[in-house]
XYZ file of C-alpha atoms in Angstrom:
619
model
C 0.000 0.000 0.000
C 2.780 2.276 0.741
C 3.826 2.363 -2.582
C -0.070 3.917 -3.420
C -0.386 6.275 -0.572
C 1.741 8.119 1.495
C 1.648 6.926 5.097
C 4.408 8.713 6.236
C 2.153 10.668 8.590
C -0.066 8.045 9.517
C 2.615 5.817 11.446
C 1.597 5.908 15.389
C 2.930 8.439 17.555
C 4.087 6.871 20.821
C 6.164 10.257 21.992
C 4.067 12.462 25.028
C 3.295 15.569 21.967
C 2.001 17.698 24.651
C 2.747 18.007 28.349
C -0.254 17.659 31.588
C -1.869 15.159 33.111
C -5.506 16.848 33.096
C -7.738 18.414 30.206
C -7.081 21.885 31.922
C -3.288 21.542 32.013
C -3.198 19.672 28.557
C -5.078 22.894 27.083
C -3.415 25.771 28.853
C 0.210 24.132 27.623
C -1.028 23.783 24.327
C -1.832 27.665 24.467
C 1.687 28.363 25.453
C 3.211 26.423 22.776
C 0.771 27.255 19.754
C -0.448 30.589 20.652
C -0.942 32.484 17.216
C -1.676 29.649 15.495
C -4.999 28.897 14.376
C -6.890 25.696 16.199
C -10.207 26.037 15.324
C -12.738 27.277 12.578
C -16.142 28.306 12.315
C -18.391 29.810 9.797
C -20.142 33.318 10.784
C -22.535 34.977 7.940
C -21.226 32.817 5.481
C -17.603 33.471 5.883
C -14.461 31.420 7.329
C -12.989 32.833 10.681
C -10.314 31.065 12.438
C -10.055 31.057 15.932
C -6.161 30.889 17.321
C -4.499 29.203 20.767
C -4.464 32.641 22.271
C -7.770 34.129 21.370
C -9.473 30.650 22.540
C -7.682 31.104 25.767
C -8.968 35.192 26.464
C -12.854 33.681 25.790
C -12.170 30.284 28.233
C -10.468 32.750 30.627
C -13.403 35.359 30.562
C -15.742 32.408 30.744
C -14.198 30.809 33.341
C -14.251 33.920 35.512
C -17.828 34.351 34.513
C -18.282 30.802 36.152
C -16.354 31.903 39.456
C -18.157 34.839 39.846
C -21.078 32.793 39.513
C -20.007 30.663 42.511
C -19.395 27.770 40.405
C -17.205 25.086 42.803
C -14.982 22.602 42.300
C -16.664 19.148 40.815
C -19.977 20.825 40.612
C -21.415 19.940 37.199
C -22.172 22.316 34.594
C -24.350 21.052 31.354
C -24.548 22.383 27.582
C -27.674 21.740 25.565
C -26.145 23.047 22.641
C -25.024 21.873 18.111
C -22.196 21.385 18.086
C -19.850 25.158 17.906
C -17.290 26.446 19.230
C -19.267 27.995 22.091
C -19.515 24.098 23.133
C -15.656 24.361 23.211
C -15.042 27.333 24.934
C -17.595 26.460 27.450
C -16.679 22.588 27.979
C -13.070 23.849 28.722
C -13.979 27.171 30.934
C -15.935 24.718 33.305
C -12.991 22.033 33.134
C -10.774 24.659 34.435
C -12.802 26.212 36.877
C -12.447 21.980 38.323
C -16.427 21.538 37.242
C -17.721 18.738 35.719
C -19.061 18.971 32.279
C -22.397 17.163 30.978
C -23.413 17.408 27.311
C -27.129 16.643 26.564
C -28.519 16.312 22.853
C -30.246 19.546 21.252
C -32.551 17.148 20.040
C -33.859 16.021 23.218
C -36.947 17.205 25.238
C -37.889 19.747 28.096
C -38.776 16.307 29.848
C -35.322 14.416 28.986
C -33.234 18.404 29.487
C -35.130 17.863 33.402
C -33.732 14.448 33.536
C -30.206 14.901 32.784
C -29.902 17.821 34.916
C -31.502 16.678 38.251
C -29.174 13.214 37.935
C -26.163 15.079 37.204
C -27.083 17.973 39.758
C -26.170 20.772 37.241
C -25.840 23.962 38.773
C -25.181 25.789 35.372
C -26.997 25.213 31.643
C -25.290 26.480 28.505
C -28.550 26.772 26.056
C -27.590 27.464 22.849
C -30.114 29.673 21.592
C -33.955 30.702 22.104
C -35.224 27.300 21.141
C -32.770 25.610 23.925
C -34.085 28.070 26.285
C -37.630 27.339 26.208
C -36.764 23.640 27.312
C -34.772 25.256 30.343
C -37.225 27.426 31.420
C -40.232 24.670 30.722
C -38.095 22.867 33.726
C -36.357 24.884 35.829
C -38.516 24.880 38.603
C -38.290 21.199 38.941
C -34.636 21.799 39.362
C -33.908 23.655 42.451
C -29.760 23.434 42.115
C -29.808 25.005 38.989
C -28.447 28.719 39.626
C -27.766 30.416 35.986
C -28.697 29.516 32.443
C -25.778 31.026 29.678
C -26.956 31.486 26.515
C -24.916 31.087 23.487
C -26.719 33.244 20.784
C -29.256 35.522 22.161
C -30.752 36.682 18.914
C -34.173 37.132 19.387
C -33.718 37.535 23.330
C -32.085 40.958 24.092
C -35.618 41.993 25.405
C -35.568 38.953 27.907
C -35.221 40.279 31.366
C -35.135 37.289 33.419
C -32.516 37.257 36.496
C -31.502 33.504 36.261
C -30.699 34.110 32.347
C -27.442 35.285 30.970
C -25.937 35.991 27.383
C -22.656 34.291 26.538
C -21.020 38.415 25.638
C -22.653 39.155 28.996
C -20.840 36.357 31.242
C -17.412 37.100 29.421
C -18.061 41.171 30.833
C -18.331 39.569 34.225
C -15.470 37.109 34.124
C -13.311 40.139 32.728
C -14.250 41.958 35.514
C -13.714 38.974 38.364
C -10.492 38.858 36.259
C -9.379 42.202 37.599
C -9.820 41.471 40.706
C -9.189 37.952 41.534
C -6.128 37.569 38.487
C -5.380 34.408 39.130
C -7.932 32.530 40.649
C -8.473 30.251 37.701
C -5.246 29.500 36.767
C -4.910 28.078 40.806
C -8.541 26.303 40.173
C -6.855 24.419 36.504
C -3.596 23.688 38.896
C -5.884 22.455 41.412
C -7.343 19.475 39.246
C -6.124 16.524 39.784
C -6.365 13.163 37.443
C -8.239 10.794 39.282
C -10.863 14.094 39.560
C -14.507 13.565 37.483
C -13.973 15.383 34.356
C -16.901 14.392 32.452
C -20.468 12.991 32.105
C -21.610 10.919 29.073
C -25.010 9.801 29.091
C -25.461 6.487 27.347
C -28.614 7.073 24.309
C -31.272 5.111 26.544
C -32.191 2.933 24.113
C -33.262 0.665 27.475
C -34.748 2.025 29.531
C -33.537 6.023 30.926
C -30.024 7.276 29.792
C -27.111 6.548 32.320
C -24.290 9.105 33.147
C -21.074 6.883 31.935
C -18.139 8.770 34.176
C -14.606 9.899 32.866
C -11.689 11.255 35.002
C -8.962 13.547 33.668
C -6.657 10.590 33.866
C -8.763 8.640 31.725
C -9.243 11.489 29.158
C -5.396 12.472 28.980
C -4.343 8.614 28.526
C -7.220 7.419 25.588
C -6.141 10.617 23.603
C -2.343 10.264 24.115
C -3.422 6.381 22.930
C -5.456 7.649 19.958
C -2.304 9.132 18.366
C -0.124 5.466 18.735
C -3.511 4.232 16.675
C -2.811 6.483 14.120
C -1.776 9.629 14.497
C -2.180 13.665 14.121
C -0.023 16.472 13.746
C -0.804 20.609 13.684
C -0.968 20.056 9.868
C -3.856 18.206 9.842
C -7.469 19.854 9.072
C -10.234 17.693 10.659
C -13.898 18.344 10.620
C -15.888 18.743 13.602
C -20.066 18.100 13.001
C -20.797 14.846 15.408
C -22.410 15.558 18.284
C -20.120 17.102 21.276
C -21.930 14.944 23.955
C -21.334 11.866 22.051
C -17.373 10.181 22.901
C -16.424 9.901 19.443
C -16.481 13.678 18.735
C -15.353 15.027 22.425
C -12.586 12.468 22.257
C -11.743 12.341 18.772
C -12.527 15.689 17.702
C -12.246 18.211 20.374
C -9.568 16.855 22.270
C -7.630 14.915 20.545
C -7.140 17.494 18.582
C -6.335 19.662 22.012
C -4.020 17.263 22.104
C -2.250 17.256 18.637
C -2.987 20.600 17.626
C -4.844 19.725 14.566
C -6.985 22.414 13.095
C -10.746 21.414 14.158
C -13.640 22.905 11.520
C -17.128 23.648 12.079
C -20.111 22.777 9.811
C -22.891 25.307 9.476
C -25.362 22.842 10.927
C -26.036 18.874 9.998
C -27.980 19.413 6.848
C -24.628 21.800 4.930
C -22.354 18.567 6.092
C -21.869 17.518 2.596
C -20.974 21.010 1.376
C -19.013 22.276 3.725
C -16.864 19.020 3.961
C -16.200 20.336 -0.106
C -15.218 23.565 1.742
C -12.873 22.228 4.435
C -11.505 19.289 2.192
C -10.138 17.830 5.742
C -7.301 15.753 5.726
C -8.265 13.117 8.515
C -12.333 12.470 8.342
C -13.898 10.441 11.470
C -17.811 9.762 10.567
C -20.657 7.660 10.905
C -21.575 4.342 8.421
C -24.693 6.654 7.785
C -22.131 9.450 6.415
C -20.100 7.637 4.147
C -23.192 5.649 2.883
C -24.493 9.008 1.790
C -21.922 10.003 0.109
C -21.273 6.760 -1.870
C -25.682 6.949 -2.642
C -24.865 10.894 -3.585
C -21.746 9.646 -6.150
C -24.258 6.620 -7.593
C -27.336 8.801 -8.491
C -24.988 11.463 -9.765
C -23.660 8.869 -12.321
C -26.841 7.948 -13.162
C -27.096 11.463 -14.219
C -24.271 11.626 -16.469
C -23.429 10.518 -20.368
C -22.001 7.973 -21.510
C -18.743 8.663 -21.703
C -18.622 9.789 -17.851
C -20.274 6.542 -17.039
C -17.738 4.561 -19.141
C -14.872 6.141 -17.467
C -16.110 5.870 -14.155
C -16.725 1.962 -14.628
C -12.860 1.447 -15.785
C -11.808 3.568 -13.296
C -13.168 2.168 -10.565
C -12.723 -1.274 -11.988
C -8.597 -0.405 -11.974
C -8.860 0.965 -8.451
C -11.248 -2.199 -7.251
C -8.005 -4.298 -8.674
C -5.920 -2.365 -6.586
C -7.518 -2.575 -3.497
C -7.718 -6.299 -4.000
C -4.207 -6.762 -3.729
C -3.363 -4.100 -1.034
C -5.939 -6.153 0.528
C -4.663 -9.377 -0.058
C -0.902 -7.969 1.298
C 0.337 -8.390 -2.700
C 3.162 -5.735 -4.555
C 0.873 -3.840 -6.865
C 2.453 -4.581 -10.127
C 4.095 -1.134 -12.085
C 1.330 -1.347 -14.912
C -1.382 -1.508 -12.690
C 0.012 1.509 -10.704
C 0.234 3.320 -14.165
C -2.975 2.452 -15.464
C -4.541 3.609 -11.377
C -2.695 7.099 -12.167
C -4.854 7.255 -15.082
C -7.919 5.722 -13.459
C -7.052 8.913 -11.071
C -6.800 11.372 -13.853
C -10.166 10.163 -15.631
C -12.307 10.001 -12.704
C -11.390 8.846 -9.147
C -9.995 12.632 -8.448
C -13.707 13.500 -9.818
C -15.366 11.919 -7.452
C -13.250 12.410 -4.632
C -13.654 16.105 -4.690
C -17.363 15.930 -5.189
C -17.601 14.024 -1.980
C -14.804 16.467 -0.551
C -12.062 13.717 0.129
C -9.281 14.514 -2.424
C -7.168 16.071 0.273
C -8.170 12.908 2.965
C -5.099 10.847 4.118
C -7.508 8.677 5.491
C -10.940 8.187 6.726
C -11.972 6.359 10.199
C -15.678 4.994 10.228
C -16.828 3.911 13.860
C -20.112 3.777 16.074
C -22.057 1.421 14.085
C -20.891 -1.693 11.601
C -20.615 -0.662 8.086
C -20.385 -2.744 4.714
C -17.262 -4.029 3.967
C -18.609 -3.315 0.380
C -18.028 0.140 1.447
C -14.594 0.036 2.995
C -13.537 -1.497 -0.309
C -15.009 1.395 -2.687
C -13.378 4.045 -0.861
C -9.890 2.035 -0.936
C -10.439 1.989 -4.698
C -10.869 5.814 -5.049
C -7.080 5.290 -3.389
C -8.582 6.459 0.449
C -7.409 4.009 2.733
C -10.660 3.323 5.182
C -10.242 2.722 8.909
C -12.312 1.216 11.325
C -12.889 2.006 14.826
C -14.536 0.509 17.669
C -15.412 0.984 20.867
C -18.254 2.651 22.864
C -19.158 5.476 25.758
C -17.859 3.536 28.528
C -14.159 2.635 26.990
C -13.937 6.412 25.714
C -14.563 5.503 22.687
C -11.865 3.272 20.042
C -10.734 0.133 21.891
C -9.900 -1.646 18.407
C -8.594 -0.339 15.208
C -7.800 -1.536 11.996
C -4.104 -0.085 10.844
C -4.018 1.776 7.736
C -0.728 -1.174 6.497
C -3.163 -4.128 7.335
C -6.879 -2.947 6.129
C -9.657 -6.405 6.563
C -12.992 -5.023 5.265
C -15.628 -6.515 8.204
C -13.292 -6.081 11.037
C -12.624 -4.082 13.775
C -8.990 -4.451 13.731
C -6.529 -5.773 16.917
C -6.537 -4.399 20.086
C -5.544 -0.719 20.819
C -1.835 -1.156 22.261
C -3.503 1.101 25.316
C -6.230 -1.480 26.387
C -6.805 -5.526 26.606
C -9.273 -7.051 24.107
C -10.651 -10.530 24.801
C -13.774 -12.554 24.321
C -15.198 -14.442 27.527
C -15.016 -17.985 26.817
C -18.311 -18.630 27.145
C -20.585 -16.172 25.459
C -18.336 -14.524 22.969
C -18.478 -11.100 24.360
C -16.177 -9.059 23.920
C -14.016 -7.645 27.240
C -12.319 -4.995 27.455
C -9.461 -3.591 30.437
C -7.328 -0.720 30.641
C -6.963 2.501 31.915
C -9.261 3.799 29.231
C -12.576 1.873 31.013
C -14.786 4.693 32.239
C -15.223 4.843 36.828
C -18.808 4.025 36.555
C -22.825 4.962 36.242
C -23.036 8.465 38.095
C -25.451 7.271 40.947
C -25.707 3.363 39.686
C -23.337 1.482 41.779
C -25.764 -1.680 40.718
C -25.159 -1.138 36.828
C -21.611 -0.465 37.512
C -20.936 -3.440 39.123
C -22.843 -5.607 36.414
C -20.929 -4.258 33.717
C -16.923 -4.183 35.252
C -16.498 -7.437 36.966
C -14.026 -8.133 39.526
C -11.086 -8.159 37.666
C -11.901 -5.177 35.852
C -12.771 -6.431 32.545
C -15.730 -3.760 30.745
C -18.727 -6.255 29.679
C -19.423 -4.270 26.787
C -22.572 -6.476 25.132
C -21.271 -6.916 21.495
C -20.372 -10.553 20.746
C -17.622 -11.286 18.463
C -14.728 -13.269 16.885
C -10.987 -12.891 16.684
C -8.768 -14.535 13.748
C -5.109 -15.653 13.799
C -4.080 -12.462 13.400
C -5.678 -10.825 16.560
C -8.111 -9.052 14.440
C -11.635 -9.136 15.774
C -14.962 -8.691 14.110
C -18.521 -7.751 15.241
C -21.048 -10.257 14.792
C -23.635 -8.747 17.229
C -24.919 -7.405 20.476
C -26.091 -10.153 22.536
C -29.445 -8.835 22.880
C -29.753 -8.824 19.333
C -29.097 -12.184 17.947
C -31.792 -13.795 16.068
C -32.748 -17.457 16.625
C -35.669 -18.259 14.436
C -37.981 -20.658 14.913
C -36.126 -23.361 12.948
C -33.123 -22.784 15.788
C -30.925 -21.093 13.302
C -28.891 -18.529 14.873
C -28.711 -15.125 12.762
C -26.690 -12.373 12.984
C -29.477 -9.156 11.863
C -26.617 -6.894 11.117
C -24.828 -8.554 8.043
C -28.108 -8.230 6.750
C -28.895 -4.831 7.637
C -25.136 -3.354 6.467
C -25.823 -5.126 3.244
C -29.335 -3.115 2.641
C -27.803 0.090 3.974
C -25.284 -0.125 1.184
C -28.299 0.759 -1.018
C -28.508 3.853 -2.207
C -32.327 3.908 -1.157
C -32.187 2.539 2.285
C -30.680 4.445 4.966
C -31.819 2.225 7.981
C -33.198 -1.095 8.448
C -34.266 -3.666 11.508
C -34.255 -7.275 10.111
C -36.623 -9.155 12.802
C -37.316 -12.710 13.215
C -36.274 -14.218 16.788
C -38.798 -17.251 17.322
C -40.406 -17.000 14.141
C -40.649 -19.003 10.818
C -38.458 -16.544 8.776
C -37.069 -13.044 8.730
C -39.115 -9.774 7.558
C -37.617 -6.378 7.731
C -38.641 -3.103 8.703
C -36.639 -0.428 6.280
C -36.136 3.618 6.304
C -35.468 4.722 2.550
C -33.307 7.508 1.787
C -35.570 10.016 1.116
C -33.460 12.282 -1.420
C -32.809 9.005 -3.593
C -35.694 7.868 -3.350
C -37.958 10.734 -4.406
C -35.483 11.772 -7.582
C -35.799 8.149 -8.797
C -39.952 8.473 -8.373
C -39.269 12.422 -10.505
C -37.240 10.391 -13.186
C -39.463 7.542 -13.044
C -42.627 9.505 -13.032
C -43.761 7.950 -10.416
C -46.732 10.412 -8.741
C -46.832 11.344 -5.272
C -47.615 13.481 -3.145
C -46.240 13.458 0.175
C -43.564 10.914 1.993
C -46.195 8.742 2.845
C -47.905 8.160 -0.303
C -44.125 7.924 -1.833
C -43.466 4.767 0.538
C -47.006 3.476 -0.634
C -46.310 3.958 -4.335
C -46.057 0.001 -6.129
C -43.208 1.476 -8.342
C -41.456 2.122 -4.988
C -42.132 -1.278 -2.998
C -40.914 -2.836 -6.314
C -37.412 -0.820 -6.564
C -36.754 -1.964 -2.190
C -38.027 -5.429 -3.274
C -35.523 -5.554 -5.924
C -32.534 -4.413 -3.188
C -34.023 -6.991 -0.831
C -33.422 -9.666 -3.600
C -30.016 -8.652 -4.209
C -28.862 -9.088 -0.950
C -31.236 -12.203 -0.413
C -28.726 -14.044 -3.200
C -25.632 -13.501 -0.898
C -26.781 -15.478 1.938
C -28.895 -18.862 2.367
C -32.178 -19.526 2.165
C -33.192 -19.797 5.837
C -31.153 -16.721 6.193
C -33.021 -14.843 3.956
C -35.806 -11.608 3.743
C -39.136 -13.076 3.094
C -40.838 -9.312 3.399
C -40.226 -6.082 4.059
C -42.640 -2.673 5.223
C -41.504 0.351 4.478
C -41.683 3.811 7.372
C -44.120 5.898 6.009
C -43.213 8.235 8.776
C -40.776 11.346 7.712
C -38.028 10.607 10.917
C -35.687 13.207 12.497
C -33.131 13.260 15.247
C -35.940 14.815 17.426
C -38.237 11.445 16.932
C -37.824 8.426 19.810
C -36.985 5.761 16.888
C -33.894 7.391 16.409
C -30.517 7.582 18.618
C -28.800 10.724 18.546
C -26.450 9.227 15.689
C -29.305 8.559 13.845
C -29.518 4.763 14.165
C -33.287 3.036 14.629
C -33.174 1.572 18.020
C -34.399 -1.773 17.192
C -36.038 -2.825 20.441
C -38.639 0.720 20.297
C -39.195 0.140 16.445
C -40.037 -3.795 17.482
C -42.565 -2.616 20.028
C -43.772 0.642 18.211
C -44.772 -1.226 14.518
C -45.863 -4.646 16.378
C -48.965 -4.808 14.838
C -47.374 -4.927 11.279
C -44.809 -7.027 11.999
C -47.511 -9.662 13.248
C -49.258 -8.782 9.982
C -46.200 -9.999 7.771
C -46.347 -13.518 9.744
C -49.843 -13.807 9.107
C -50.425 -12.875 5.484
């Protein structure tokens, strides 16, 4: 592979890159060394402006004051209901060094959930983002009697609010540069105060059973996973990432905000989730951690554009591709890539892997990192042929996030990779589960000593509730959660998400639940990709007239059916779809069927559409 791409700057970094043993020390040493430079990135009225070590520093100082002179005390918890900004940033690190606690909570969740998360985690201080956060805070504030000030980020819209408990974000810094004239260095002795075995963070689990649970990090634990994330494969100050995953979810805080602290590498905003794809055109990072559900889109985006263009496009897109797919296979299969077929991939380049690179907005990508949910191996193996080596992470809230990692010199589509050198990997004899111990294993459920105990055991191993398989090699792969795995009535045990990656790698299904545990055969329950979806109905002339009627339309259940059938040929008969309904329901983030990352929790969508999944069996 290294003859194909340059992984000169992808080789793990086992040196200590920046100095401290806590978030607060790691991020006030970083401002000494980088100062000018610029860390982070955000658009404002549709224009670029970069945000340096030493301006990010003045806002977290003036915040942080802002927070003192609020009476914020050590290890009290402060929350932010907030998309993810730099506001998040500046705010996540001002209560870190004041020696708070900081709690993200989803801006998609509700007034109910936003009363949940704070009375658990006694918050004493929200960040709301803007008017439409606020009105959740305010709905429940009265049910929270420790809650003493709500900051707002953007108050647009609320400079006629006169409420006492409310404050602006401009209006907090005033204070905090005021309790900075008096009190000078109060929070640098609050930052040197910290110490690592100190709570850092809250991360509440999605609550796809039953209500979320605070999963608890210390400083110790934060500084050693992101020093380990850089001996996985590392970053440097050259690097341009992009930062658009939720902030209360591990894989961005860790990943993206500070690992990045860590490395120095240049973190960009997106507008907001829908301008993702165009402003990843913008940034062009050159390291790109996503979602399956991301790089699925893109790869749908690519296939209907193609559909869309001559001939000749097509042609060369099919050679192309076909030249890079011949590559892959050998990097794949650890075989020299012979000097014609490196020529002939320059020219595949040239014609129209370059193309389509830069329309997804990865021409400038070392590599890409795909984690939080399985993905194809289909789709590992198209990106390697546009020449962008894809890696996979896994690992979850409570091991702060990658445990496993597939190295960019030894790519197997389907797994997980080896063990991170900074944890232990192993599957209980027994079950299959897979374990995991190391200093990365979060301290517990805040308030859950029960939980806690059931999922560390005695010796400290992390239950984590995905059963696997490891090869020769030490490379492990995913075959399910535990709670997941199908036996049907025949007693054939199936594993729902090989199915389910397979469909997703259709460029008209963006989620689907295969079901079938006790019963004759499998049916599925799918979520099209609505963009896809309605411009092959325009093309088709297919009418409708709303989403539902579109997931009604015969021309419609025909083109799933078809996708259904091509996946039903790669597996056996008793392991195959016998029917399918489609959601005629438009979903969001802000609907229960989804998680946060946009995933259908299967056990809610089970219960929720049990009628017509009893209705398959009986027809």
């Amino acid at each position: 592979m290294s003859n194909l791409w340059n992984l000169s700057h992808i080789r793990p970094q086992t040196e200590v890159v920046m100095a401290g043993e806590t978030i607060p020390a790691l991020f006030w040493n970083a401002v000494q060394a980088r100062g000018p430079q610029v860390w982070m990135r955000q658009k404002d009225l549709g224009i670029w402006q970069s945000w340096s070590w030493d301006q990010t520093a003045t806002a977290v100082r003036e915040i942080g004051h802002g927070l003192l002179s609020l009476g914020l005390a050590p290890h009290e918890t402060a929350s932010i209901l907030s998309n993810t900004n730099i506001e998040w940033v500046l705010a996540d690190l001002a209560v870190l060094s004041c020696g708070g606690v900081c709690n993200g909570i989803y801006p998609t969740d509700a007034a109910a959930q936003v009363h949940y998360l704070c009375e658990d985690s006694r918050t004493t201080v929200l960040f709301v983002e803007d008017d439409e956060q606020l009105d959740k805070a305010l709905e429940v504030r009265a049910q929270l009697p420790l809650l003493r000030k709500i900051g707002v980020f953007d108050m647009e819209g609320l400079h006629q609010l006169d409420d006492p408990q409310v404050i602006g974000l401009q209006a907090l810094r005033e204070l905090g540069r005021e309790h900075l004239r008096q009190h000078s260095g109060a929070l640098e002795a609050r930052a040197a105060a910290c110490r690592p075995e100190d709570l850092a963070i809250l991360v509440y689990t999605s609550g796809t059973t039953g209500k979320p649970k605070g999963a608890m990090h210390t400083h110790a634990g934060l500084v050693y996973t992101v020093r380990g994330y850089n001996t996985l494969i590392s970053r440097d100050e050259h690097d341009e990432c992009m930062c658009f995953l939720p902030l209360c979810h591990i894989a961005e805080r860790l990943g993206g905000e500070y690992f990045s602290l860590y490395t120095g590498s240049v973190l960009n905003f997106v507008e907001n989730p829908e301008t993702v794809p165009e402003n990843v055109r913008e940034i062009a990072p050159t390291v790109f951690t996503a979602v399956p559900r991301v790089w699925e889109k893109f790869y749908s985006g690519v296939m209907i554009a193609l559909k869309e263009a001559g001939a000749l496009q097509q042609a060369a897109y099919a050679w192309s591709i076909g030249v890079g797919q011949r590559v892959a296979d050998r990097v794949l299969a650890g075989q020299t890539v012979p000097a014609l077929l490196k020529l002939q991939f320059q020219i595949a380049r040239l014609m129209a892997l370059n193309n389509v690179r830069k329309l997804i907005g990865i021409h400038r990508a070392r590599f890409l990192v795909t984690g939080a949910a399985p993905i194809s191996p289909d789709l590992v193996r198209w990106y390697l042929a546009l020449g962008v080596p894809m890696l996979e992470v896994w690992g979850m809230t409570e091991t702060c996030g990658a445990a496993t990692g597939v190295r960019p010199e030894r790519i197997k589509p389907g797994s997980i990779g080896p063990a991170a050198t900074y944890n232990e990997v192993r599957l209980d004899p027994q079950t299959g589960e897979i374990l995991v111990r190391g200093p990365n294993v979060f301290k517990g459920y805040l308030n859950l000593p029960e939980k806690t105990a059931e999922t560390i055991d005695a010796e400290g191993w992390l239950h984590t509730g995905d059963v696997g398989v490891v090869d020769e090699e030490g490379f492990f792969r995913i075959t399910d959660r535990m709670k997941d795995i199908i036996i049907t009535a025949g007693g054939k045990n199936i594993t729902p998400s090989e199915l389910e990656n397979e469909l997703k790698f259709s460029p008209y299904i963006t989620d689907a639940v295969v079901i079938g545990d006790r019963r004759p055969y499998l049916v599925v329950i799918i979520m099209i990709d609505q963009d896809n979806v309605e411009k092959f109905a325009q093309d088709a002339d297919v009418p409708f007239s709303n989403y539902a009627s579109l997931t009604r339309a015969p021309e419609i259940q025909a083109l799933i059916q078809a996708e259904i059938d091509r996946v039903n040929r790669k597996f056996a008969r008793v392991e195959q779809i016998k029917k399918f309904f489609l959601l005629d329901t438009q979903l969001s983030a802000e609907d229960e069927e989804l998680t946060p990352t946009m995933k259908l929790k299967r056990k809610l969508v089970e219960k929720k559409y049990a009628e017509r999944i009893e209705a398959m069996y009986r027809d």
